[in-house]
Amino acid sequence: MITKNKVENRLRLKTHIRMRVTGTSERPRLTVFRSLKHVYMQLVDDTTGKTILSVSDIDKDVRDEFKELKGQLAKGKRVGALAAKKALEKNIAQVVFDRNGYLYHGVVKALADCAREGGLKF
């Protein structure tokens, strides 16, 4: 059973991370959100408050690629690779990584590693 303390602890970590991690238009913030079934990623410019790019496993244009994948780790790897590809198309090579209060292992680590392999620097 998930208790309030677990959710509150992640939100507390998230706010402390956001105090130090900010994104600019030259170096946006790559933020990760994972639910029990899906993985989401956004590139955010905090100076203007706009989302530059978003990638998830439920996007309409890539939904068919994710149907044959099993497990959230495989989805995280594919989302990281797609994020790097789309960011490089928009001439974004450097980002600031925001793990959004999650521990840096599993899906979050897989997404970050594949984004690095795809060409993003952080």
Tab-separated table of N, CA and C in Angstrom:
chain	number	residue	atom	x	y	z
A	1	MET	N	0.840	-1.183	0.000
A	1	MET	CA	0.000	0.000	0.000
A	1	MET	C	0.881	1.241	0.000
A	2	ILE	N	0.575	2.182	-0.851
A	2	ILE	CA	1.330	3.425	-0.903
A	2	ILE	C	0.778	4.363	0.166
A	3	THR	N	1.671	4.856	0.989
A	3	THR	CA	1.246	5.775	2.033
A	3	THR	C	1.519	7.200	1.601
A	4	LYS	N	0.951	8.139	2.314
A	4	LYS	CA	1.169	9.543	2.000
A	4	LYS	C	2.630	9.916	2.178
A	5	ASN	N	3.303	9.281	3.111
A	5	ASN	CA	4.681	9.645	3.385
A	5	ASN	C	5.574	9.427	2.171
A	6	LYS	N	5.350	8.367	1.423
A	6	LYS	CA	6.174	8.086	0.250
A	6	LYS	C	5.986	9.167	-0.813
A	7	VAL	N	4.747	9.545	-1.055
A	7	VAL	CA	4.451	10.578	-2.040
A	7	VAL	C	4.964	11.932	-1.560
A	8	GLU	N	4.752	12.232	-0.289
A	8	GLU	CA	5.213	13.508	0.262
A	8	GLU	C	6.727	13.612	0.234
A	9	ASN	N	7.427	12.516	0.480
A	9	ASN	CA	8.889	12.538	0.438
A	9	ASN	C	9.388	12.844	-0.965
A	10	ARG	N	8.765	12.268	-1.990
A	10	ARG	CA	9.183	12.553	-3.359
A	10	ARG	C	8.919	14.009	-3.719
A	11	LEU	N	7.790	14.540	-3.306
A	11	LEU	CA	7.484	15.938	-3.589
A	11	LEU	C	8.442	16.882	-2.868
A	12	ARG	N	8.843	16.521	-1.650
A	12	ARG	CA	9.808	17.338	-0.915
A	12	ARG	C	11.152	17.325	-1.623
A	13	LEU	N	11.581	16.142	-2.070
A	13	LEU	CA	12.824	16.045	-2.837
A	13	LEU	C	12.727	16.849	-4.126
A	14	LYS	N	11.576	16.782	-4.776
A	14	LYS	CA	11.372	17.487	-6.035
A	14	LYS	C	11.528	18.993	-5.845
A	15	THR	N	10.955	19.536	-4.790
A	15	THR	CA	11.065	20.978	-4.573
A	15	THR	C	12.485	21.395	-4.240
A	16	HIS	N	13.217	20.587	-3.514
A	16	HIS	CA	14.613	20.912	-3.207
A	16	HIS	C	15.486	20.841	-4.455
A	17	ILE	N	15.204	19.888	-5.337
A	17	ILE	CA	15.958	19.789	-6.585
A	17	ILE	C	15.658	20.996	-7.469
A	18	ARG	N	14.387	21.406	-7.545
A	18	ARG	CA	14.000	22.517	-8.398
A	18	ARG	C	14.552	23.854	-7.933
A	19	MET	N	14.926	23.953	-6.655
A	19	MET	CA	15.559	25.177	-6.173
A	19	MET	C	16.928	25.385	-6.818
A	20	ARG	N	17.576	24.297	-7.170
A	20	ARG	CA	18.933	24.372	-7.710
A	20	ARG	C	19.004	24.163	-9.219
A	21	VAL	N	18.049	23.458	-9.791
A	21	VAL	CA	18.115	23.098	-11.203
A	21	VAL	C	17.133	23.969	-11.985
A	22	THR	N	17.673	24.776	-12.900
A	22	THR	CA	16.818	25.576	-13.773
A	22	THR	C	17.318	25.446	-15.198
A	23	GLY	N	16.422	25.616	-16.136
A	23	GLY	CA	16.770	25.509	-17.540
A	23	GLY	C	16.667	26.854	-18.239
A	24	THR	N	17.505	27.064	-19.237
A	24	THR	CA	17.459	28.273	-20.044
A	24	THR	C	17.140	27.880	-21.482
A	25	SER	N	17.064	28.862	-22.360
A	25	SER	CA	16.769	28.533	-23.749
A	25	SER	C	17.957	27.842	-24.415
A	26	GLU	N	19.198	28.170	-23.985
A	26	GLU	CA	20.375	27.510	-24.540
A	26	GLU	C	20.569	26.121	-23.943
A	27	ARG	N	20.221	25.981	-22.667
A	27	ARG	CA	20.401	24.713	-21.956
A	27	ARG	C	19.132	24.398	-21.159
A	28	PRO	N	18.118	23.814	-21.815
A	28	PRO	CA	16.848	23.562	-21.135
A	28	PRO	C	16.946	22.429	-20.115
A	29	ARG	N	15.919	22.357	-19.294
A	29	ARG	CA	15.849	21.343	-18.247
A	29	ARG	C	15.135	20.117	-18.796
A	30	LEU	N	15.788	18.954	-18.720
A	30	LEU	CA	15.194	17.686	-19.137
A	30	LEU	C	14.583	17.058	-17.895
A	31	THR	N	13.289	17.039	-17.819
A	31	THR	CA	12.606	16.506	-16.654
A	31	THR	C	11.916	15.189	-16.999
A	32	VAL	N	11.906	14.283	-16.039
A	32	VAL	CA	11.393	12.929	-16.224
A	32	VAL	C	10.205	12.719	-15.296
A	33	PHE	N	9.146	12.106	-15.819
A	33	PHE	CA	8.043	11.655	-14.988
A	33	PHE	C	7.736	10.224	-15.363
A	34	ARG	N	7.570	9.399	-14.368
A	34	ARG	CA	7.217	8.006	-14.627
A	34	ARG	C	6.003	7.653	-13.789
A	35	SER	N	5.069	7.008	-14.430
A	35	SER	CA	3.917	6.474	-13.713
A	35	SER	C	4.095	4.959	-13.657
A	36	LEU	N	3.085	4.265	-13.205
A	36	LEU	CA	3.217	2.821	-13.115
A	36	LEU	C	3.258	2.161	-14.487
A	37	LYS	N	2.663	2.803	-15.500
A	37	LYS	CA	2.604	2.199	-16.825
A	37	LYS	C	3.397	2.954	-17.881
A	38	HIS	N	3.614	4.265	-17.721
A	38	HIS	CA	4.155	5.081	-18.792
A	38	HIS	C	5.357	5.906	-18.335
A	39	VAL	N	6.109	6.400	-19.322
A	39	VAL	CA	7.284	7.227	-19.080
A	39	VAL	C	7.138	8.501	-19.916
A	40	TYR	N	7.378	9.644	-19.282
A	40	TYR	CA	7.240	10.930	-19.951
A	40	TYR	C	8.533	11.720	-19.774
A	41	MET	N	8.857	12.566	-20.755
A	41	MET	CA	10.038	13.412	-20.703
A	41	MET	C	9.695	14.754	-21.326
A	42	GLN	N	10.212	15.838	-20.733
A	42	GLN	CA	9.985	17.169	-21.277
A	42	GLN	C	11.280	17.959	-21.261
A	43	LEU	N	11.453	18.822	-22.244
A	43	LEU	CA	12.500	19.829	-22.230
A	43	LEU	C	11.819	21.155	-21.957
A	44	VAL	N	12.218	21.820	-20.859
A	44	VAL	CA	11.532	23.008	-20.395
A	44	VAL	C	12.502	24.180	-20.331
A	45	ASP	N	12.072	25.333	-20.850
A	45	ASP	CA	12.800	26.583	-20.712
A	45	ASP	C	12.166	27.321	-19.534
A	46	ASP	N	12.853	27.379	-18.383
A	46	ASP	CA	12.284	27.972	-17.182
A	46	ASP	C	12.261	29.491	-17.218
A	47	THR	N	13.063	30.116	-18.073
A	47	THR	CA	13.043	31.580	-18.137
A	47	THR	C	11.735	32.084	-18.738
A	48	THR	N	11.199	31.380	-19.722
A	48	THR	CA	9.923	31.759	-20.322
A	48	THR	C	8.763	30.907	-19.823
A	49	GLY	N	9.058	29.798	-19.156
A	49	GLY	CA	8.014	28.920	-18.655
A	49	GLY	C	7.350	28.092	-19.737
A	50	LYS	N	8.069	27.800	-20.801
A	50	LYS	CA	7.510	27.066	-21.931
A	50	LYS	C	8.148	25.688	-22.058
A	51	THR	N	7.359	24.735	-22.519
A	51	THR	CA	7.853	23.411	-22.844
A	51	THR	C	8.325	23.420	-24.293
A	52	ILE	N	9.595	23.109	-24.498
A	52	ILE	CA	10.169	23.112	-25.837
A	52	ILE	C	9.818	21.837	-26.575
A	53	LEU	N	9.881	20.722	-25.848
A	53	LEU	CA	9.731	19.421	-26.476
A	53	LEU	C	9.214	18.439	-25.440
A	54	SER	N	8.350	17.538	-25.848
A	54	SER	CA	7.905	16.484	-24.940
A	54	SER	C	7.847	15.169	-25.699
A	55	VAL	N	8.228	14.118	-25.009
A	55	VAL	CA	8.224	12.774	-25.584
A	55	VAL	C	7.665	11.827	-24.527
A	56	SER	N	6.805	10.924	-24.958
A	56	SER	CA	6.318	9.888	-24.053
A	56	SER	C	6.026	8.635	-24.855
A	57	ASP	N	5.728	7.582	-24.145
A	57	ASP	CA	5.443	6.332	-24.840
A	57	ASP	C	4.009	6.253	-25.329
A	58	ILE	N	3.201	7.277	-25.068
A	58	ILE	CA	1.816	7.264	-25.534
A	58	ILE	C	1.557	8.346	-26.582
A	59	ASP	N	2.607	8.965	-27.126
A	59	ASP	CA	2.432	9.917	-28.219
A	59	ASP	C	1.841	9.204	-29.427
A	60	LYS	N	0.975	9.891	-30.145
A	60	LYS	CA	0.275	9.268	-31.264
A	60	LYS	C	1.214	8.826	-32.374
A	61	ASP	N	2.264	9.625	-32.642
A	61	ASP	CA	3.140	9.296	-33.769
A	61	ASP	C	4.093	8.143	-33.486
A	62	VAL	N	4.349	7.816	-32.220
A	62	VAL	CA	5.278	6.720	-31.903
A	62	VAL	C	4.622	5.602	-31.098
A	63	ARG	N	3.329	5.638	-30.968
A	63	ARG	CA	2.626	4.649	-30.144
A	63	ARG	C	2.840	3.219	-30.647
A	64	ASP	N	2.916	3.053	-31.963
A	64	ASP	CA	3.076	1.712	-32.530
A	64	ASP	C	4.446	1.117	-32.202
A	65	GLU	N	5.480	1.961	-32.079
A	65	GLU	CA	6.818	1.476	-31.734
A	65	GLU	C	6.858	0.881	-30.339
A	66	PHE	N	6.010	1.369	-29.446
A	66	PHE	CA	6.046	0.945	-28.050
A	66	PHE	C	5.149	-0.256	-27.762
A	67	LYS	N	4.309	-0.645	-28.709
A	67	LYS	CA	3.383	-1.749	-28.454
A	67	LYS	C	4.105	-3.072	-28.266
A	68	GLU	N	5.203	-3.279	-28.996
A	68	GLU	CA	5.905	-4.556	-28.871
A	68	GLU	C	6.872	-4.588	-27.687
A	69	LEU	N	7.143	-3.418	-27.076
A	69	LEU	CA	8.066	-3.383	-25.932
A	69	LEU	C	7.362	-3.861	-24.681
A	70	LYS	N	8.092	-4.611	-23.880
A	70	LYS	CA	7.552	-5.077	-22.610
A	70	LYS	C	8.429	-4.549	-21.493
A	71	GLY	N	7.811	-4.043	-20.477
A	71	GLY	CA	8.531	-3.531	-19.333
A	71	GLY	C	8.827	-2.043	-19.453
A	72	GLN	N	8.849	-1.409	-18.314
A	72	GLN	CA	9.036	0.036	-18.295
A	72	GLN	C	10.482	0.427	-18.582
A	73	LEU	N	11.425	-0.440	-18.295
A	73	LEU	CA	12.829	-0.141	-18.569
A	73	LEU	C	13.066	0.004	-20.065
A	74	ALA	N	12.490	-0.868	-20.863
A	74	ALA	CA	12.618	-0.778	-22.320
A	74	ALA	C	11.945	0.481	-22.847
A	75	LYS	N	10.799	0.834	-22.261
A	75	LYS	CA	10.121	2.064	-22.670
A	75	LYS	C	10.970	3.286	-22.323
A	76	GLY	N	11.605	3.264	-21.161
A	76	GLY	CA	12.452	4.380	-20.760
A	76	GLY	C	13.635	4.565	-21.687
A	77	LYS	N	14.228	3.448	-22.115
A	77	LYS	CA	15.349	3.534	-23.056
A	77	LYS	C	14.905	4.137	-24.384
A	78	ARG	N	13.749	3.705	-24.880
A	78	ARG	CA	13.262	4.209	-26.159
A	78	ARG	C	12.887	5.690	-26.062
A	79	VAL	N	12.287	6.093	-24.942
A	79	VAL	CA	11.928	7.504	-24.761
A	79	VAL	C	13.184	8.366	-24.705
A	80	GLY	N	14.241	7.884	-24.032
A	80	GLY	CA	15.496	8.633	-23.980
A	80	GLY	C	16.124	8.800	-25.349
A	81	ALA	N	16.093	7.755	-26.148
A	81	ALA	CA	16.663	7.834	-27.492
A	81	ALA	C	15.858	8.782	-28.379
A	82	LEU	N	14.522	8.708	-28.294
A	82	LEU	CA	13.676	9.607	-29.079
A	82	LEU	C	13.851	11.059	-28.640
A	83	ALA	N	14.013	11.271	-27.336
A	83	ALA	CA	14.210	12.626	-26.829
A	83	ALA	C	15.501	13.229	-27.367
A	84	ALA	N	16.565	12.443	-27.368
A	84	ALA	CA	17.846	12.933	-27.889
A	84	ALA	C	17.738	13.244	-29.373
A	85	LYS	N	17.063	12.396	-30.110
A	85	LYS	CA	16.919	12.602	-31.552
A	85	LYS	C	16.145	13.884	-31.851
A	86	LYS	N	15.019	14.082	-31.158
A	86	LYS	CA	14.202	15.271	-31.393
A	86	LYS	C	14.891	16.541	-30.904
A	87	ALA	N	15.648	16.447	-29.817
A	87	ALA	CA	16.361	17.619	-29.310
A	87	ALA	C	17.461	18.042	-30.273
A	88	LEU	N	18.169	17.084	-30.822
A	88	LEU	CA	19.225	17.419	-31.776
A	88	LEU	C	18.648	18.002	-33.063
A	89	GLU	N	17.436	17.599	-33.437
A	89	GLU	CA	16.779	18.197	-34.592
A	89	GLU	C	16.458	19.671	-34.348
A	90	LYS	N	16.212	20.030	-33.081
A	90	LYS	CA	15.932	21.420	-32.727
A	90	LYS	C	17.193	22.172	-32.296
A	91	ASN	N	18.371	21.600	-32.587
A	91	ASN	CA	19.678	22.201	-32.272
A	91	ASN	C	19.883	22.414	-30.777
A	92	ILE	N	19.455	21.452	-29.974
A	92	ILE	CA	19.690	21.463	-28.531
A	92	ILE	C	20.620	20.305	-28.230
A	93	ALA	N	21.847	20.632	-27.783
A	93	ALA	CA	22.827	19.579	-27.509
A	93	ALA	C	23.121	19.445	-26.023
A	94	GLN	N	22.920	20.517	-25.250
A	94	GLN	CA	23.199	20.466	-23.823
A	94	GLN	C	21.922	20.712	-23.042
A	95	VAL	N	21.720	19.915	-22.013
A	95	VAL	CA	20.548	20.036	-21.159
A	95	VAL	C	20.969	19.913	-19.703
A	96	VAL	N	20.057	20.288	-18.813
A	96	VAL	CA	20.227	20.090	-17.379
A	96	VAL	C	19.256	18.987	-16.988
A	97	PHE	N	19.737	17.944	-16.329
A	97	PHE	CA	18.894	16.784	-16.021
A	97	PHE	C	18.176	16.996	-14.698
A	98	ASP	N	16.866	16.809	-14.700
A	98	ASP	CA	16.022	16.916	-13.513
A	98	ASP	C	15.350	15.570	-13.312
A	99	ARG	N	15.761	14.862	-12.276
A	99	ARG	CA	15.205	13.526	-12.050
A	99	ARG	C	13.858	13.577	-11.344
A	100	ASN	N	13.407	14.787	-10.990
A	100	ASN	CA	12.045	15.022	-10.512
A	100	ASN	C	11.734	14.303	-9.197
A	101	GLY	N	12.714	14.128	-8.346
A	101	GLY	CA	12.491	13.507	-7.048
A	101	GLY	C	12.634	12.002	-7.034
A	102	TYR	N	12.795	11.382	-8.194
A	102	TYR	CA	12.964	9.936	-8.265
A	102	TYR	C	14.432	9.589	-8.022
A	103	LEU	N	14.666	8.394	-7.526
A	103	LEU	CA	16.029	7.929	-7.369
A	103	LEU	C	16.644	7.680	-8.744
A	104	TYR	N	17.947	7.888	-8.840
A	104	TYR	CA	18.628	7.728	-10.127
A	104	TYR	C	18.996	6.261	-10.323
A	105	HIS	N	18.019	5.453	-10.649
A	105	HIS	CA	18.241	4.052	-11.006
A	105	HIS	C	17.022	3.568	-11.754
A	106	GLY	N	17.140	2.439	-12.383
A	106	GLY	CA	16.018	1.859	-13.101
A	106	GLY	C	15.638	2.648	-14.335
A	107	VAL	N	14.390	3.038	-14.425
A	107	VAL	CA	13.855	3.715	-15.604
A	107	VAL	C	14.511	5.075	-15.808
A	108	VAL	N	14.699	5.822	-14.720
A	108	VAL	CA	15.295	7.160	-14.820
A	108	VAL	C	16.728	7.063	-15.327
A	109	LYS	N	17.478	6.111	-14.824
A	109	LYS	CA	18.863	5.931	-15.258
A	109	LYS	C	18.910	5.458	-16.715
A	110	ALA	N	18.026	4.551	-17.093
A	110	ALA	CA	17.994	4.053	-18.466
A	110	ALA	C	17.673	5.181	-19.442
A	111	LEU	N	16.711	6.034	-19.086
A	111	LEU	CA	16.359	7.157	-19.938
A	111	LEU	C	17.541	8.110	-20.080
A	112	ALA	N	18.210	8.419	-18.971
A	112	ALA	CA	19.354	9.339	-19.014
A	112	ALA	C	20.504	8.764	-19.832
A	113	ASP	N	20.795	7.486	-19.658
A	113	ASP	CA	21.899	6.861	-20.396
A	113	ASP	C	21.634	6.853	-21.901
A	114	CYS	N	20.421	6.531	-22.302
A	114	CYS	CA	20.100	6.507	-23.732
A	114	CYS	C	20.077	7.917	-24.324
A	115	ALA	N	19.681	8.900	-23.531
A	115	ALA	CA	19.732	10.279	-24.021
A	115	ALA	C	21.181	10.713	-24.227
A	116	ARG	N	22.062	10.290	-23.320
A	116	ARG	CA	23.497	10.598	-23.490
A	116	ARG	C	24.068	9.895	-24.725
A	117	GLU	N	23.704	8.637	-24.912
A	117	GLU	CA	24.172	7.905	-26.082
A	117	GLU	C	23.653	8.509	-27.373
A	118	GLY	N	22.454	9.123	-27.312
A	118	GLY	CA	21.870	9.753	-28.476
A	118	GLY	C	22.499	11.085	-28.837
A	119	GLY	N	23.325	11.646	-27.935
A	119	GLY	CA	24.035	12.861	-28.268
A	119	GLY	C	23.816	14.030	-27.331
A	120	LEU	N	22.925	13.900	-26.354
A	120	LEU	CA	22.724	14.999	-25.408
A	120	LEU	C	23.845	15.007	-24.374
A	121	LYS	N	24.242	16.199	-23.945
A	121	LYS	CA	25.293	16.344	-22.944
A	121	LYS	C	24.713	16.932	-21.679
A	122	PHE	N	24.900	16.203	-20.573
A	122	PHE	CA	24.517	16.697	-19.248
A	122	PHE	C	25.286	15.953	-18.197
